[in-house]
Short mmCIF file of C-alpha atoms in Angstrom, two decimals:
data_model
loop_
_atom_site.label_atom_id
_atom_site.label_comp_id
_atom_site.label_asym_id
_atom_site.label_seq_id
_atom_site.Cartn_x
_atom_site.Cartn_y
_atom_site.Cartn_z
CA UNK A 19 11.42 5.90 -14.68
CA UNK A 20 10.03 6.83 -11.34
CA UNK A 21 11.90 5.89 -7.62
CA UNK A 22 10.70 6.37 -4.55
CA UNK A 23 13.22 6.52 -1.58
CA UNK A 24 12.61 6.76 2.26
CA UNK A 25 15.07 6.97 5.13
CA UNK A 26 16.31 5.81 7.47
CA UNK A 27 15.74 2.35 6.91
CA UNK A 28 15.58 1.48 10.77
CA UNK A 29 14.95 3.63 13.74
CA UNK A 30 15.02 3.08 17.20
CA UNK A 31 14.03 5.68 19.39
CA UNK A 32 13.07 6.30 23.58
CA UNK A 33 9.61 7.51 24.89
CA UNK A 34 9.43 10.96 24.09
CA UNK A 35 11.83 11.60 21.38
CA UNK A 36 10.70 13.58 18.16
CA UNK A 37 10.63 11.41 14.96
CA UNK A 38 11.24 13.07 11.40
CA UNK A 39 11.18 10.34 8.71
CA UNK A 40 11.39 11.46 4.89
CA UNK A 41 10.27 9.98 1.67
CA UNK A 42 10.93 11.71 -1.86
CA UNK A 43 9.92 10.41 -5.19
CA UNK A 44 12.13 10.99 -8.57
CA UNK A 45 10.67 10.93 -11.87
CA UNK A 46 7.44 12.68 -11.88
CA UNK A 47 5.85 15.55 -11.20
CA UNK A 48 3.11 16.76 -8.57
CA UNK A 49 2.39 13.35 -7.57
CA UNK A 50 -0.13 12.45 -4.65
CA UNK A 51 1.99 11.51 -2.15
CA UNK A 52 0.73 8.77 0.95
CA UNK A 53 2.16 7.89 4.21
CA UNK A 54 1.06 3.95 5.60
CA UNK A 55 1.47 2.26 9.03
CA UNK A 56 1.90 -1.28 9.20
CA UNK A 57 1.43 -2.54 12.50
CA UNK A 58 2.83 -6.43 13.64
CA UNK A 59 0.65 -8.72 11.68
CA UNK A 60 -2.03 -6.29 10.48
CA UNK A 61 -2.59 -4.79 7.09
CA UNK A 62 -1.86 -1.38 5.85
CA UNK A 63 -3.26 1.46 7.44
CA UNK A 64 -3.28 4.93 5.61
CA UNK A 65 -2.64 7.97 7.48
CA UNK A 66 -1.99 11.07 5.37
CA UNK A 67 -2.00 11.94 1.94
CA UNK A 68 -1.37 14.76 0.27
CA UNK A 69 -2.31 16.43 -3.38
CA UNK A 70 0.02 19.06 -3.66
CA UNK A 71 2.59 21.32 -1.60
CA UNK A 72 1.34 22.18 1.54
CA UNK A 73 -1.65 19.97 1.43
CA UNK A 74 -1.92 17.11 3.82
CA UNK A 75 -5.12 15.75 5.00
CA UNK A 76 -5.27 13.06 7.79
CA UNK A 77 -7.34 10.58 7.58
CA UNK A 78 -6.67 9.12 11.58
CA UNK A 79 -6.17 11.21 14.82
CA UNK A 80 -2.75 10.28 16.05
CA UNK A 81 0.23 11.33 17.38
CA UNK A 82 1.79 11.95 14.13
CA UNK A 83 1.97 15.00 11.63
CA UNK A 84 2.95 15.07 7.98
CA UNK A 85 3.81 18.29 5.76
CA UNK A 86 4.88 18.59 2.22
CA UNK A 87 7.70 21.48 2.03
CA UNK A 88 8.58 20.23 -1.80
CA UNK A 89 6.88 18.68 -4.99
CA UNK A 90 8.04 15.78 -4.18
CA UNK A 91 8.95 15.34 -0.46
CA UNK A 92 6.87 14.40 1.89
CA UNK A 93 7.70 14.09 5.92
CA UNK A 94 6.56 12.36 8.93
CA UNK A 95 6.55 14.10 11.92
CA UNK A 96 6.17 13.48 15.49
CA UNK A 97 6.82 15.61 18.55
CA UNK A 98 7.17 12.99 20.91
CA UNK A 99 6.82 9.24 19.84
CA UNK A 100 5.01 7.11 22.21
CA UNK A 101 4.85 3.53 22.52
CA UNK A 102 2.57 2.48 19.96
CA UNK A 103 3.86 4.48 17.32
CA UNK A 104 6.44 1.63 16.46
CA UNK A 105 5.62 0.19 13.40
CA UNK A 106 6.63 -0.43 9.72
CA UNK A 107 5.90 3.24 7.63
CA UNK A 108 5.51 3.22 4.00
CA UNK A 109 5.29 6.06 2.01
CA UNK A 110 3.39 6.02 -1.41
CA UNK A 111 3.08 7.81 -4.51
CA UNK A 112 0.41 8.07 -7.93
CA UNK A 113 -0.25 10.36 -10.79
CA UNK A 114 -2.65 13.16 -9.78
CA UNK A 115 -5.14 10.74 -11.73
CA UNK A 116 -4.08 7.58 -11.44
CA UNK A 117 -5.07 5.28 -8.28
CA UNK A 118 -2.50 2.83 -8.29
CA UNK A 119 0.05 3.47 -5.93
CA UNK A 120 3.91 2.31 -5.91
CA UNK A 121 5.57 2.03 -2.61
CA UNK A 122 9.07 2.84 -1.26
CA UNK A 123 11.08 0.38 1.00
CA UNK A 124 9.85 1.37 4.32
CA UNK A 125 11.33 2.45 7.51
CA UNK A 126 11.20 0.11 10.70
CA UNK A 127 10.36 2.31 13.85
CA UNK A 128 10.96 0.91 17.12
CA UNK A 129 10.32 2.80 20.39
CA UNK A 130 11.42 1.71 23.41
CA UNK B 3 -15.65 -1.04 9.95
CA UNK B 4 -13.36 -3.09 7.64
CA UNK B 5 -14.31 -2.49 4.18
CA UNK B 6 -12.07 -4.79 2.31
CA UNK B 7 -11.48 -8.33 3.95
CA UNK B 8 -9.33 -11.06 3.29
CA UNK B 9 -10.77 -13.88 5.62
CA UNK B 10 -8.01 -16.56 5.24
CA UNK B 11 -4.66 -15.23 6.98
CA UNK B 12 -2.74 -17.64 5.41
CA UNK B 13 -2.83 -20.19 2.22
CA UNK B 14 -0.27 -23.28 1.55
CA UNK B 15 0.17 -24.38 -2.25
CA UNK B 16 2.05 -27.05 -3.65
CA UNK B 17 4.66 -25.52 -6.67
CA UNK B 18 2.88 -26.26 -10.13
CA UNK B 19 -0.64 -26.00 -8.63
CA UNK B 20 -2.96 -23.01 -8.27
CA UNK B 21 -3.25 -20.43 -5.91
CA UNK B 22 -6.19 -18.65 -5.01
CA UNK B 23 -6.47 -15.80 -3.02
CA UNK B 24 -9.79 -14.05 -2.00
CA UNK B 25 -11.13 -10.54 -1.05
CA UNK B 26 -14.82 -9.34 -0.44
CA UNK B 27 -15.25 -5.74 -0.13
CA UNK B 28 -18.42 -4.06 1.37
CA UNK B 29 -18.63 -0.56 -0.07
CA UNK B 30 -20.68 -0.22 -3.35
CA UNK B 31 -18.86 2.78 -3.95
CA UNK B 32 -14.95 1.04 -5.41
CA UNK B 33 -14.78 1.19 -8.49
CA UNK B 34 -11.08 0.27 -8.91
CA UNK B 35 -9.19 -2.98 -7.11
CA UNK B 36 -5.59 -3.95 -6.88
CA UNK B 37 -3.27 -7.07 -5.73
CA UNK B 38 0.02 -6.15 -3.97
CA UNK B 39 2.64 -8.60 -3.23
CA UNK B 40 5.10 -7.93 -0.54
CA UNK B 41 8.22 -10.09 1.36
CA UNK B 42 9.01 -9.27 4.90
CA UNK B 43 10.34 -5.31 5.85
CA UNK B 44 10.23 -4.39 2.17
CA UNK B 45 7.52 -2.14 0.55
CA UNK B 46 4.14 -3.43 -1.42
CA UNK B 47 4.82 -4.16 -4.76
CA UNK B 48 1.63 -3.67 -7.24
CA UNK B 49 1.00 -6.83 -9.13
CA UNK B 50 -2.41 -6.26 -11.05
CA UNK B 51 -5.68 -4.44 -11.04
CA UNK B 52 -9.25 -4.42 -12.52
CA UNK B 53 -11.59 -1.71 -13.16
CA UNK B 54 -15.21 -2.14 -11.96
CA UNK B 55 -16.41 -2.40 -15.69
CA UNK B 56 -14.42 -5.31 -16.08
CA UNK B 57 -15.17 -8.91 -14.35
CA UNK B 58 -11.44 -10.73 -15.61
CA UNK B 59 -7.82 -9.25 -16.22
CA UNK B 60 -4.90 -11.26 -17.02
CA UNK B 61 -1.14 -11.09 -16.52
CA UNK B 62 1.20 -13.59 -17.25
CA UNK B 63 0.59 -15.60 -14.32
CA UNK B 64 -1.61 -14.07 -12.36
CA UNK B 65 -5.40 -12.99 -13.30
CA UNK B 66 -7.46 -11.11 -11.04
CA UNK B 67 -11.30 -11.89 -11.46
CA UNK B 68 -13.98 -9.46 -9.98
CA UNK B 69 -17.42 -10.68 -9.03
CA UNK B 70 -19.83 -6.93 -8.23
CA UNK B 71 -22.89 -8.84 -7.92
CA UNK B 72 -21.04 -10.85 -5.02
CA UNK B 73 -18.49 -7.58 -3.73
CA UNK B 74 -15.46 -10.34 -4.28
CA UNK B 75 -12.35 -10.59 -5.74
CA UNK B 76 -9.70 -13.27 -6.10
CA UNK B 77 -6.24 -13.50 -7.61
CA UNK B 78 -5.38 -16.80 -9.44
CA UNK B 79 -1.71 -17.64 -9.78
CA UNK B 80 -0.75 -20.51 -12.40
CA UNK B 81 1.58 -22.23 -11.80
CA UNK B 82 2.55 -21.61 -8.34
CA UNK B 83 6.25 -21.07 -7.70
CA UNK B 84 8.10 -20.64 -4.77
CA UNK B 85 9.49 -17.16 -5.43
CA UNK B 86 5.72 -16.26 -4.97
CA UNK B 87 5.90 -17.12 -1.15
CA UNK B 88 4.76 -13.45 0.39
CA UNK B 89 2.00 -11.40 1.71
CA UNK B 90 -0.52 -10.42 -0.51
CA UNK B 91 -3.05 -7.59 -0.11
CA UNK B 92 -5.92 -6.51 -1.76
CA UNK B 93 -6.76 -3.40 -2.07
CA UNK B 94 -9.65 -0.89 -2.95
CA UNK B 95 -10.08 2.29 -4.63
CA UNK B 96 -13.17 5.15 -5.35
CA UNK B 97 -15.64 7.82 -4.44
CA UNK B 98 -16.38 5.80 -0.48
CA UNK B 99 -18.09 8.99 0.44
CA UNK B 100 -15.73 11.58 -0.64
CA UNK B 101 -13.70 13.00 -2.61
CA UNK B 102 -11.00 9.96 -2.82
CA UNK B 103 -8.16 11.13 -4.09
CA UNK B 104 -6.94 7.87 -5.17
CA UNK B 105 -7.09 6.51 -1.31
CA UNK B 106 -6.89 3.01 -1.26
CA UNK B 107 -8.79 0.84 1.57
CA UNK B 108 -6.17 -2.22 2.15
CA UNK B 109 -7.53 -5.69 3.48
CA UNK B 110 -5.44 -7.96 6.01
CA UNK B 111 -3.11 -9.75 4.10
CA UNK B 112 -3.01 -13.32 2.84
CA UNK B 113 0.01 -15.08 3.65
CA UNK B 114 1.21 -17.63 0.95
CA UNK B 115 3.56 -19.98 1.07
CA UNK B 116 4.65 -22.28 -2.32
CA UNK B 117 5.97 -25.25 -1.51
CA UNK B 118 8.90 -27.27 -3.38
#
């Protein structure tokens, strides 16, 4: 069966600090692979996605940056985190075809 | 421009009853519409779906019914239990003007709460 882990769990991190969070997915191969923000008490928002190695596309300008250096890793990046970057990430995953999406367990970013 | 809504942020339901939660979607274009369930600082968990050529789809408990002419969707739970006290989001999927990839449009959230 497939899993989908993400660390850490919980981050807190200063104004200005670089931000590498990482999700992987077991169980499947050449997935399409999603990264979420969910901001206090709104709804998901999507912010990359990605098809294959090396493909990311971005689907918000932002202050982040994803890449995809495996199958079935994907990594969000920041240089330096500002203030409204804290939020609740999710990372996602489907078959190539499919377009139901299974979540992992998040990571709680808070920058201060 | 929100493209999937879910207009009531929360819903109260006795345990036993029903539980109804609505979504109205704008673009034409979705051909492909999900429920996700999800408790505090956890991840979405996918409940149920329905494909655009379908108007009803059933799953134990919960049935999702899809209205095109209208652009809504509900989820019906029966019976209600308390272990179903979460968020719930709707969600979209299909060609909005691109090459989707499987994106999915998310609306708000519906918080429910089942009480004893």
């Amino acid at each position: 069966s497939q899993t989908i882990h993400q660390w850490p769990a919980t981050l807190v991190q200063p104004v200005g600090s670089p931000l590498s969070l990482e999700c992987t997915v077991e169980g499947t191969s050449n997935p399409n692979l999603y990264w979420y923000r969910q901001a206090a008490g709104r709804g998901l928002q999507l912010l990359f996605y990605s098809v294959g190695i090396g493909q990311i596309s971005s689907e918000v300008p932002q202050n982040l940056s994803a890449s995809r250096p495996q199958d079935r890793q994907f990594i969000l990046s920041s240089k330096k985190l500002l203030l409204s970057d804290s939020g609740f990430y999710l990372c996602a995953w489907s078959t190539g075809g499919g377009e139901t999406q299974y979540f992992g367990p998040g990571t709680r970013l808070l920058v201060l | 421009d929100q493209q999937v809504k879910q207009n009531s942020p929360s819903l109260s339901v006795q345990e036993g009853r029903i539980s109804i939660l609505n979504c109205d979607y704008t673009n034409s274009m979705f051909d492909y519409f999900l429920w996700y369930k999800k408790y505090p600082a956890e991840g979405p968990t996918f409940l149920i779906s329905i494909s655009s050529i379908k108007d009803k789809n059933e799953d134990g408990r919960f049935t999702v019914f899809l209205n095109k002419s209208a652009k809504h969707l509900s989820l019906h739970i029966v019976p209600s239990q308390p272990g179903d006290s979460a968020v719930y989001f709707c969600a979209a999927s299909g060609d909005a003007g691109g090459t989707s990839y499987g994106k999915l449009t998310f609306g708000q959230g519906t918080i429910l709460t089942v009480h004893p």
